[in-house]
Coordinates of C-alpha atoms and ligand atoms in Angstrom, one line a residue:
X1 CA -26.1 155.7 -151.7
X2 CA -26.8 152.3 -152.7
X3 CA -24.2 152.6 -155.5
X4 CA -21.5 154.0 -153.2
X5 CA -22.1 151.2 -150.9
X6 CA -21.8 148.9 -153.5
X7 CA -18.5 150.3 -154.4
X8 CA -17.2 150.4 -150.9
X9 CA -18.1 146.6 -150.8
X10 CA -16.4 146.1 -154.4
X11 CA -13.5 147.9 -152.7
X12 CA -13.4 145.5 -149.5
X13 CA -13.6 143.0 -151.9
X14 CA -10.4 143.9 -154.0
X15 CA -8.7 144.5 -150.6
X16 CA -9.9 141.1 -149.2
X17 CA -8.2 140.0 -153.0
X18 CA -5.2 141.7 -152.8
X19 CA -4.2 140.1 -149.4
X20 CA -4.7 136.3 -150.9
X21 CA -7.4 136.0 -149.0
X22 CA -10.3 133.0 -149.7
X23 CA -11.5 133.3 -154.1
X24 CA -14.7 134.7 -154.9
X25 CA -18.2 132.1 -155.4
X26 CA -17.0 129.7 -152.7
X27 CA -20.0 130.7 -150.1
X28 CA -19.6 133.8 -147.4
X29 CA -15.7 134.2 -146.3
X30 CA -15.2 132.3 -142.7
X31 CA -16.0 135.5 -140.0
X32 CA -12.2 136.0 -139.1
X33 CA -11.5 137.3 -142.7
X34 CA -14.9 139.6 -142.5
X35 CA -15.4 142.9 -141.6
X36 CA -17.3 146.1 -142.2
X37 CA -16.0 149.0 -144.9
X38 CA -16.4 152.8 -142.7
X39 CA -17.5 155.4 -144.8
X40 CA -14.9 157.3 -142.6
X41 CA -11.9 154.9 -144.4
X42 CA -13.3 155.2 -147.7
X43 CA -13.5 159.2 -147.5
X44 CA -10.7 161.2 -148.7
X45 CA -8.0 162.3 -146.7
X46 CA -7.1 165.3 -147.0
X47 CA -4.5 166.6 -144.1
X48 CA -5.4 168.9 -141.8
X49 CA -2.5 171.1 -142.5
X50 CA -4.2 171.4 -146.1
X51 CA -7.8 172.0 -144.4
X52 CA -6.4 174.7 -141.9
X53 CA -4.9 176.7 -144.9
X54 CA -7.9 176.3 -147.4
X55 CA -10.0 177.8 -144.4
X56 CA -7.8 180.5 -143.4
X57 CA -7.8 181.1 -147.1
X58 CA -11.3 181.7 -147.1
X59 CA -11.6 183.4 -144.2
X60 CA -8.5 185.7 -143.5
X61 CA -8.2 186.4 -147.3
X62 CA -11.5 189.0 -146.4
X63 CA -9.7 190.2 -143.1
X64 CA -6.4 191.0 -144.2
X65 CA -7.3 191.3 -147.9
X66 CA -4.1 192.4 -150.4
X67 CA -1.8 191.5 -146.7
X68 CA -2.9 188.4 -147.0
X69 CA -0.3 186.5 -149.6
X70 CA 2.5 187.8 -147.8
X71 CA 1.0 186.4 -144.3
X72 CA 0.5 183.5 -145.9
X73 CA 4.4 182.9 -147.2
X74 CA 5.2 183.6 -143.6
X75 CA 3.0 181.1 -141.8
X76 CA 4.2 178.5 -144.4
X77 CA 8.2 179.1 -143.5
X78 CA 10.5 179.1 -141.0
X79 CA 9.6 181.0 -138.3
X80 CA 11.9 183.2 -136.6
X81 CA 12.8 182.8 -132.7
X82 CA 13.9 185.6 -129.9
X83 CA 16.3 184.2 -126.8
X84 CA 15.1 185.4 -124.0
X85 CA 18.0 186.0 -122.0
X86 CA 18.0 184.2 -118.0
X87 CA 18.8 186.1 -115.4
X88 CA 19.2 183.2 -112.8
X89 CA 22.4 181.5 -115.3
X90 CA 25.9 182.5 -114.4
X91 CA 27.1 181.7 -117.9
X92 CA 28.8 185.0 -118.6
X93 CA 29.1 187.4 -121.4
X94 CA 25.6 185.6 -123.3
X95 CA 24.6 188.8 -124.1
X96 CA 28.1 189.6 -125.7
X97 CA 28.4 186.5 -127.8
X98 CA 25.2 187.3 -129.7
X99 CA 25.8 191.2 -129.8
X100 CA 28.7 189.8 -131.9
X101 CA 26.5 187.7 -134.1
X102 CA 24.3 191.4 -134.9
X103 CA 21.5 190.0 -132.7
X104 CA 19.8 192.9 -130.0
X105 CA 17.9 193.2 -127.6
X106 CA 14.5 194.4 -128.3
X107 CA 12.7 194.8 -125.0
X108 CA 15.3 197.3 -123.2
X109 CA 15.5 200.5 -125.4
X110 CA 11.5 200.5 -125.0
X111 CA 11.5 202.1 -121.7
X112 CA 14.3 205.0 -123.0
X113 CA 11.3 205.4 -126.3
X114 CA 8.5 205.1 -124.3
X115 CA 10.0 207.9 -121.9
X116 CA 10.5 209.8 -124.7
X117 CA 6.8 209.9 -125.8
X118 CA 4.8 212.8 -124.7
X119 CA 1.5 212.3 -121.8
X120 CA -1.5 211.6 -123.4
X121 CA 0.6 212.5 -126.7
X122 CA -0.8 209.3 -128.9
X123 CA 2.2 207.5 -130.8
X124 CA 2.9 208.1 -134.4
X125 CA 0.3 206.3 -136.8
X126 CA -1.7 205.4 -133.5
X127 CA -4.4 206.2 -135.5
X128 CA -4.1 205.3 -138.9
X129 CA -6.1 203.0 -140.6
X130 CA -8.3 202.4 -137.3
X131 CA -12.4 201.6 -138.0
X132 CA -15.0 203.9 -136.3
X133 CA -16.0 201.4 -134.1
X134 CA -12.5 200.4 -132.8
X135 CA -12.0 204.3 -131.5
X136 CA -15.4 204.5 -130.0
X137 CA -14.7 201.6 -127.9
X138 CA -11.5 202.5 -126.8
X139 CA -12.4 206.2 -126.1
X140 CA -12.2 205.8 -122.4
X141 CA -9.5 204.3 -122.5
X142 CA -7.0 206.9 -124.5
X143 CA -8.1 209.1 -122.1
X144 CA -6.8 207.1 -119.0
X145 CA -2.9 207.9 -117.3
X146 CA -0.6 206.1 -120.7
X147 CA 1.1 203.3 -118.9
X148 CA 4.1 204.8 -118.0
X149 CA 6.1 201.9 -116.2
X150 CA 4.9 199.0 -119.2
X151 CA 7.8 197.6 -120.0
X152 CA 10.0 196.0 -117.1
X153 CA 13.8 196.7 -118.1
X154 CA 14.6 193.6 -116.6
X155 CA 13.4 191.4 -119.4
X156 CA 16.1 190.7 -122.6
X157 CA 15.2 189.2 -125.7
X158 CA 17.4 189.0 -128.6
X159 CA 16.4 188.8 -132.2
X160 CA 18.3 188.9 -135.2
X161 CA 17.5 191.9 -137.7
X162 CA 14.8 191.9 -140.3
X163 CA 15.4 189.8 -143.2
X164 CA 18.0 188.0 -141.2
X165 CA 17.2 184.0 -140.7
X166 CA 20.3 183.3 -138.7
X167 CA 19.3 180.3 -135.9
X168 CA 20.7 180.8 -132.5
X169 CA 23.2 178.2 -131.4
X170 CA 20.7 175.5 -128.6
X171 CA 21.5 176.5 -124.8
X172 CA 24.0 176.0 -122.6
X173 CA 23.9 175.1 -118.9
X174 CA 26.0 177.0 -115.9
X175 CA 27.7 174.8 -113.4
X176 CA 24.1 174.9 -111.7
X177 CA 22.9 173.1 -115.1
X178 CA 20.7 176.5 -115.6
X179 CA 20.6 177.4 -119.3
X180 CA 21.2 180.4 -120.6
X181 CA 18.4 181.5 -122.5
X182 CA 15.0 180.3 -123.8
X183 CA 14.1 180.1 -127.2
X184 CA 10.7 181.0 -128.1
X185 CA 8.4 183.4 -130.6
X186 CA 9.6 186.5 -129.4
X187 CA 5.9 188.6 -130.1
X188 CA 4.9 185.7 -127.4
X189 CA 7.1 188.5 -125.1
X190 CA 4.4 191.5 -125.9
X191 CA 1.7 190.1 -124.1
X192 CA 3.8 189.3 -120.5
X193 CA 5.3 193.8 -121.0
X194 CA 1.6 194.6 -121.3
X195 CA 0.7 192.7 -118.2
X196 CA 3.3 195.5 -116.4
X197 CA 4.1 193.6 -113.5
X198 CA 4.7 195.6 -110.6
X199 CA 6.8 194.4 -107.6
X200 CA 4.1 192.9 -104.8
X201 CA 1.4 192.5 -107.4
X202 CA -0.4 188.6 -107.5
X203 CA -0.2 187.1 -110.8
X204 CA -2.5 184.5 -112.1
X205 CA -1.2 182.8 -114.8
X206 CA -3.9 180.9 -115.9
X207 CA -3.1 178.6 -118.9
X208 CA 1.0 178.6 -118.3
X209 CA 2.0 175.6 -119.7
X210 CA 4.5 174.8 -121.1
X211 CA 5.7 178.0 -119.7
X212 CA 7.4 180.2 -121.7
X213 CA 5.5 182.8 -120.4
X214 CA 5.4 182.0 -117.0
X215 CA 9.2 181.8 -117.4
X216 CA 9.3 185.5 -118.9
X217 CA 7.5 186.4 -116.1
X218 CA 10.2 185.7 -113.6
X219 CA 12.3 187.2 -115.6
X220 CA 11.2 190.8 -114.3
X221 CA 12.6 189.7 -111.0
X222 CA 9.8 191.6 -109.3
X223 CA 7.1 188.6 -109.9
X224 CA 6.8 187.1 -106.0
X225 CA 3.6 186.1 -105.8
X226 CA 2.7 183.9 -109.1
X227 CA 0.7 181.2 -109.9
X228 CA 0.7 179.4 -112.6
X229 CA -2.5 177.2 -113.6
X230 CA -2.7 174.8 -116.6
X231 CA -5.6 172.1 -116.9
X232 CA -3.6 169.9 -118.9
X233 CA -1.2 167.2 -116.7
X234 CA 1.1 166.8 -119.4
X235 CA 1.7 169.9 -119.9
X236 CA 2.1 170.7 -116.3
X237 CA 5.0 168.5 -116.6
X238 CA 6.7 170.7 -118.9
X239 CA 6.4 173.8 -116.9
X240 CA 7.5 171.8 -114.2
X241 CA 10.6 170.9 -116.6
X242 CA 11.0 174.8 -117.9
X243 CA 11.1 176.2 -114.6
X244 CA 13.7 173.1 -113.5
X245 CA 15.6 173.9 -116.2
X246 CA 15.8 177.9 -115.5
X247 CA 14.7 179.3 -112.4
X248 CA 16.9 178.2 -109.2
X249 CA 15.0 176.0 -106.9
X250 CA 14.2 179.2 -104.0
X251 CA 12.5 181.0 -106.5
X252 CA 10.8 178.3 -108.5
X253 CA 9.5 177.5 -105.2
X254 CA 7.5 180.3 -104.6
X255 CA 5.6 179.4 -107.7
X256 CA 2.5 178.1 -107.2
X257 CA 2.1 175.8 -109.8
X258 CA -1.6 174.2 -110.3
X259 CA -3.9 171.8 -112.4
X260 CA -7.2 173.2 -112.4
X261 CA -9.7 174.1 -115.3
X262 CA -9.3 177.4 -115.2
X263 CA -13.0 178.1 -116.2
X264 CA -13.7 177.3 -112.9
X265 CA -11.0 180.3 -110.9
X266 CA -13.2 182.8 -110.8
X267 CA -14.9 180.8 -108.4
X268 CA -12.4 179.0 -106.8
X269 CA -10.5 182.5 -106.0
X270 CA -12.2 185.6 -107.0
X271 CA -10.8 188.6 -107.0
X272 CA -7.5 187.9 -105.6
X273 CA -5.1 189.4 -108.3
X274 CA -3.9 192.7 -109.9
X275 CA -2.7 191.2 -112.8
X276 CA -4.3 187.9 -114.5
X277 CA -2.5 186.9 -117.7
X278 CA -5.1 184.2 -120.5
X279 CA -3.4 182.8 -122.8
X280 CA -5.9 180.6 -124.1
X281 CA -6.0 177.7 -126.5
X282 CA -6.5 178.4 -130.1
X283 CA -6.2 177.1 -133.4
X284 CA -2.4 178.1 -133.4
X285 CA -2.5 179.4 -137.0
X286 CA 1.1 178.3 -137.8
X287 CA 1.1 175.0 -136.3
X288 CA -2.0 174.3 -137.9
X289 CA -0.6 174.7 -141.6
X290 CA 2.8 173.6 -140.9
X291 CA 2.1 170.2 -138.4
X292 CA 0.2 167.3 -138.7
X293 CA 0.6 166.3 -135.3
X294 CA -1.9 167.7 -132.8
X295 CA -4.0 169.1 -135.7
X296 CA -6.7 171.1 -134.3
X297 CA -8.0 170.9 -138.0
X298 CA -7.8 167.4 -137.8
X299 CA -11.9 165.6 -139.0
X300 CA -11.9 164.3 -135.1
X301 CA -11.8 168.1 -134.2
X302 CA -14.3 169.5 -135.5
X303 CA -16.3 170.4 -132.9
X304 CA -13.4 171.2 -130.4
X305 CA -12.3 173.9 -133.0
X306 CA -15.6 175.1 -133.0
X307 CA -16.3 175.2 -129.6
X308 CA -13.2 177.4 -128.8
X309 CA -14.3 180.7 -128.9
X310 CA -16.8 179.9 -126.3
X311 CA -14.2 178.0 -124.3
X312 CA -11.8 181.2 -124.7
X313 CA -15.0 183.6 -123.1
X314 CA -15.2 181.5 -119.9
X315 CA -11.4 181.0 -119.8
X316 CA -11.3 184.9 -120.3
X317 CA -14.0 185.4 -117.9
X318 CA -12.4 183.7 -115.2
X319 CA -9.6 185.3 -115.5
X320 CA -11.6 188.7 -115.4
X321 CA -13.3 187.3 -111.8
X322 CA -9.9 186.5 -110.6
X323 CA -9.0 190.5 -110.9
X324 CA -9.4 192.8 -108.3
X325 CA -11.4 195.7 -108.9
X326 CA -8.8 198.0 -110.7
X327 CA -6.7 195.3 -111.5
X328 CA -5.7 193.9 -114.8
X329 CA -6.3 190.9 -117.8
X330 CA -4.4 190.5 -120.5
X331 CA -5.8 188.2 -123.1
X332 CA -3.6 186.7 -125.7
X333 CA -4.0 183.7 -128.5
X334 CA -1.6 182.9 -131.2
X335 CA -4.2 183.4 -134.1
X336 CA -5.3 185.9 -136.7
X337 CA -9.0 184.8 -135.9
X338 CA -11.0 188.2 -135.4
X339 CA -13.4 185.3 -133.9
X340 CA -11.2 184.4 -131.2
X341 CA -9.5 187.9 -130.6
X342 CA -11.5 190.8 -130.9
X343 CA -14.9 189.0 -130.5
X344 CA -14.0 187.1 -127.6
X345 CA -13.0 190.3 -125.8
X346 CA -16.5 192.4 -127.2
X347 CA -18.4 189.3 -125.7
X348 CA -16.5 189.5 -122.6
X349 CA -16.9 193.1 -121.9
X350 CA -21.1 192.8 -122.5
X351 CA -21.1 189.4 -120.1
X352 CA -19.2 191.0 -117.5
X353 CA -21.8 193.9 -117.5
X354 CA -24.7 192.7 -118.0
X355 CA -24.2 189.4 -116.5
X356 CA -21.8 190.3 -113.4
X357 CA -22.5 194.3 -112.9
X358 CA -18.5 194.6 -113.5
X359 CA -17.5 197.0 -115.4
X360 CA -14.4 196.6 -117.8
X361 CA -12.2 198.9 -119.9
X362 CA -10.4 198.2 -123.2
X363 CA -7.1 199.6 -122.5
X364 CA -5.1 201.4 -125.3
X365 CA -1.7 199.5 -126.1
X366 CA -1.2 201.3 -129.3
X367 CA 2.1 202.3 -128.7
X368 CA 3.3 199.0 -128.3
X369 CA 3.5 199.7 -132.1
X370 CA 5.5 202.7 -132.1
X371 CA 8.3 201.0 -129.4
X372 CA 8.5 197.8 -131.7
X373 CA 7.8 198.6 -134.9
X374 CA 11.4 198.0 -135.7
X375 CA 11.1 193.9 -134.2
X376 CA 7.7 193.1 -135.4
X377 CA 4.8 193.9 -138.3
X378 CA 1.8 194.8 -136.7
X379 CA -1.7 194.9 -138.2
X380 CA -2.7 198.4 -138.4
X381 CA -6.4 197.6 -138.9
X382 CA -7.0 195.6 -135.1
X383 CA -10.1 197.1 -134.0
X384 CA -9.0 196.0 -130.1
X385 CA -5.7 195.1 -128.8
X386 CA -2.9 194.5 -131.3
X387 CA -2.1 191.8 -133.7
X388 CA 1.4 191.0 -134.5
X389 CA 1.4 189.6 -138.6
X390 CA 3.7 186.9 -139.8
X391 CA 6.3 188.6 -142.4
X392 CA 9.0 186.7 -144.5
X393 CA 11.6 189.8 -143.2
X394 CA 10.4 189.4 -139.2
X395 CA 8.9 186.2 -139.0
X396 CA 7.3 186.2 -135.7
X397 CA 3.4 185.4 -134.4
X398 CA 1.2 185.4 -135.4
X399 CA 0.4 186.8 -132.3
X400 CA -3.0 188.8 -131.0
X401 CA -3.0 190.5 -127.4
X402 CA -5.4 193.1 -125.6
X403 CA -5.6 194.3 -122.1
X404 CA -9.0 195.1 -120.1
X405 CA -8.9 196.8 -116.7
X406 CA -11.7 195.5 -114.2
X407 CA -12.8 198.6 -113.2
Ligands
SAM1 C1 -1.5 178.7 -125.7 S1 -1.2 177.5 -124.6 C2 -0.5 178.3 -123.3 C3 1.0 178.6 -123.6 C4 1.7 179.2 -122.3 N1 1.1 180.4 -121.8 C5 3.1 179.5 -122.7 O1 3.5 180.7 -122.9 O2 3.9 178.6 -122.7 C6 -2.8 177.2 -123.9 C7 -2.9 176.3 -122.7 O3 -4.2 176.3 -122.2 C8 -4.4 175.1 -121.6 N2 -5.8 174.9 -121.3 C9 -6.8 174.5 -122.2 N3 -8.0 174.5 -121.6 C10 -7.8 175.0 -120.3 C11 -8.6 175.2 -119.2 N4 -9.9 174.9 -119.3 N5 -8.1 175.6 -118.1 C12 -6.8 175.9 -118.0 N6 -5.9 175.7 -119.0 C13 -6.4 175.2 -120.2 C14 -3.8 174.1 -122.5 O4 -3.5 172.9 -121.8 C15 -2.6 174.8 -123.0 O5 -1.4 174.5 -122.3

């Protein structure tokens, strides 16, 4: 200790050197020129980017084992974006213009397929490669009605084919000055078709912004009664900007549009909604290794990063009060973390019991798999909900979402 302090003073010393500043054995420097060497600027710095992938090394190395490498090369390049299509632009023949370029529409064959699959007939490879304890706690829920009206027609998102990295051209605005489509992740689509709006249902969503989302959401055109909640201001501002920049002023107008910490809704408004959408803050895998920016692996972070999962349960628990008996949550992150997906939801199912009496279902979204197995690589072993896997050939996600039903 002594020895390092020593040589952080040595080191002051060559700085104070270096910058001309007064020659050593004339007395104390004058007070302006002194000052105290940190240990936290003599540390090393390494970049968070560098932390995030030397723990994800660690850790998702063990829960993806030999899939692991390629997830990897994925997180660390380019990742791959969807347009989601708007329906409130006049600028014609969009969908046309990027048929042309071999781009397609993912989301509207799925009701066609998911017509197509049998009642109670589980997908192809619903099965495979599932633990013991994944099908005992999903039991109940294989043997509920398959959700038959899931995905909402209404929604288009167009992708470009595996192993194809074309960009989409940035989007253009109507004479209105509405754009034509929004470029996000398009797995960040799956969780807003599991939600399976249905026209005169209240949706809660309760960490929208910046609002991609929220946006996809009023895409159904059946979404009337929505809220959208986001404790950050900032970030408000954006969704305010999103749904300026999409969504005609009589229907961004019915959106209710708040700042609350949404830890606190169940309270505020409990059991109000069918259909509560939590799409909570995580370590946002692929930022993390890619940005240095708003680094949740950044020293300062520490304990934020480890106090998410527990943030996640109350956000998650909220949004399970806001439900109405028989109504819906869908809980989504944009991380491989088994401690932020699956355990989060496990945690929540036990508080909600024990702690609440309510009782909650896993619900079965397996064939989610089956309908896009052609768009997305999905993680076969998820032992609740689904996990969508970065992949050099369909770089989207990563992306985890599961659905409980407040029963
Ligand atoms: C993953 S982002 C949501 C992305 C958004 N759903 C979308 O699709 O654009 C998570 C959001 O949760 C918000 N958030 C964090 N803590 C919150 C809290 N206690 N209550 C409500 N929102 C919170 C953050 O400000 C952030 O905007």
């Amino acid at each position: 200790m002594a020895g390092a302090m020593a040589a952080a003073a040595a080191g002051g010393m060559l700085l104070l050197l270096r910058r001309g500043r007064p020659p050593p054995g004339l007395g104390p420097a004058p007070r302006r020129y002194r000052y105290k060497e940190k240990w936290a600027a003599t540390a090393p710095r390494i970049p968070p980017t560098r932390l995030a992938l030397h723990h994800f090394d660690v850790t998702y190395s063990l829960q993806l084992r030999d899939q692991w490498p390629s997830v990897r090369a994925g997180l660390l390049c380019e990742q791959k974006y969807g347009a989601l299509l708007n329906n409130f632009s006049a600028v014609r023949h969009v969908a046309q213009e990027l048929e042309l370029l071999n781009a397609t529409d993912f989301v509207s064959p799925a009701p066609k397929k998911e017509a197509g699959r049998g009642d109670g007939v589980s997908p192809e490879g619903s099965g495979e490669g599932r633990t013991a304890a994944r099908a005992e706690t999903v039991t109940r829920a294989e043997t509920s009605p398959p959700l038959r009206a899931s995905i909402r027609s209404n929604i288009r998102c167009y992708t470009f084919p595996r192993g194809d990295i074309t960009r989409f051209r940035p989007a253009r605005p109507d004479t209105l000055g509405l754009l034509d489509y929004y470029l996000m992740d398009a797995a960040s689509l799956l969780p807003v078709l599991a939600l399976n709006v249905q026209p005169d249902d209240f949706v809660l969503d309760l960490c929208a912004a910046p609002g991609g989302k929220t946006l996809a959401l009023l895409q159904t055109g059946i979404c009337g009664h929505l809220a959208a909640n986001d404790v950050s201001i900032s970030r408000t501002k954006r969704l305010y900007q999103i749904l300026h920049s999409y969504v005609p002023r009589e229907i961004r107008e019915t959106v209710r549009v708040t700042s609350y910490d949404g830890r606190d809704w169940g309270q505020l408004e409990g059991g109000t909604f069918h259909k509560v959408l939590v799409d909570v803050p995580c370590t946002t895998d692929r930022h993390s290794v890619m940005e240095q920016d708003n680094n949740i692996f950044h020293r300062r972070r520490t304990k934020e990063r480890q106090m998410l999962p527990m943030l996640q349960l109350q956000l998650l628990m909220a949004g399970i009060l806001a439900t109405k008996p028989g109504g819906e949550v869908v809980y989504s992150t944009c991380s491989l973390s088994p401690l932020q997906n699956e355990h989060v939801i496990e945690r929540a199912v036990e508080v909600a019991e024990t702690q609440y009496n309510i009782s909650v279902q896993v619900e079965d979204l397996s064939h989610f798999r089956m309908l896009f197995q052609d768009t997305f690589s999905f993680f076969s072993d998820c032992r609740l909900g689904e996990l969508v896997l970065p992949h050099l050939t369909a770089n989207f996600g990563p992306m985890y979402f599961c659905k409980l039903r407040r029963m």
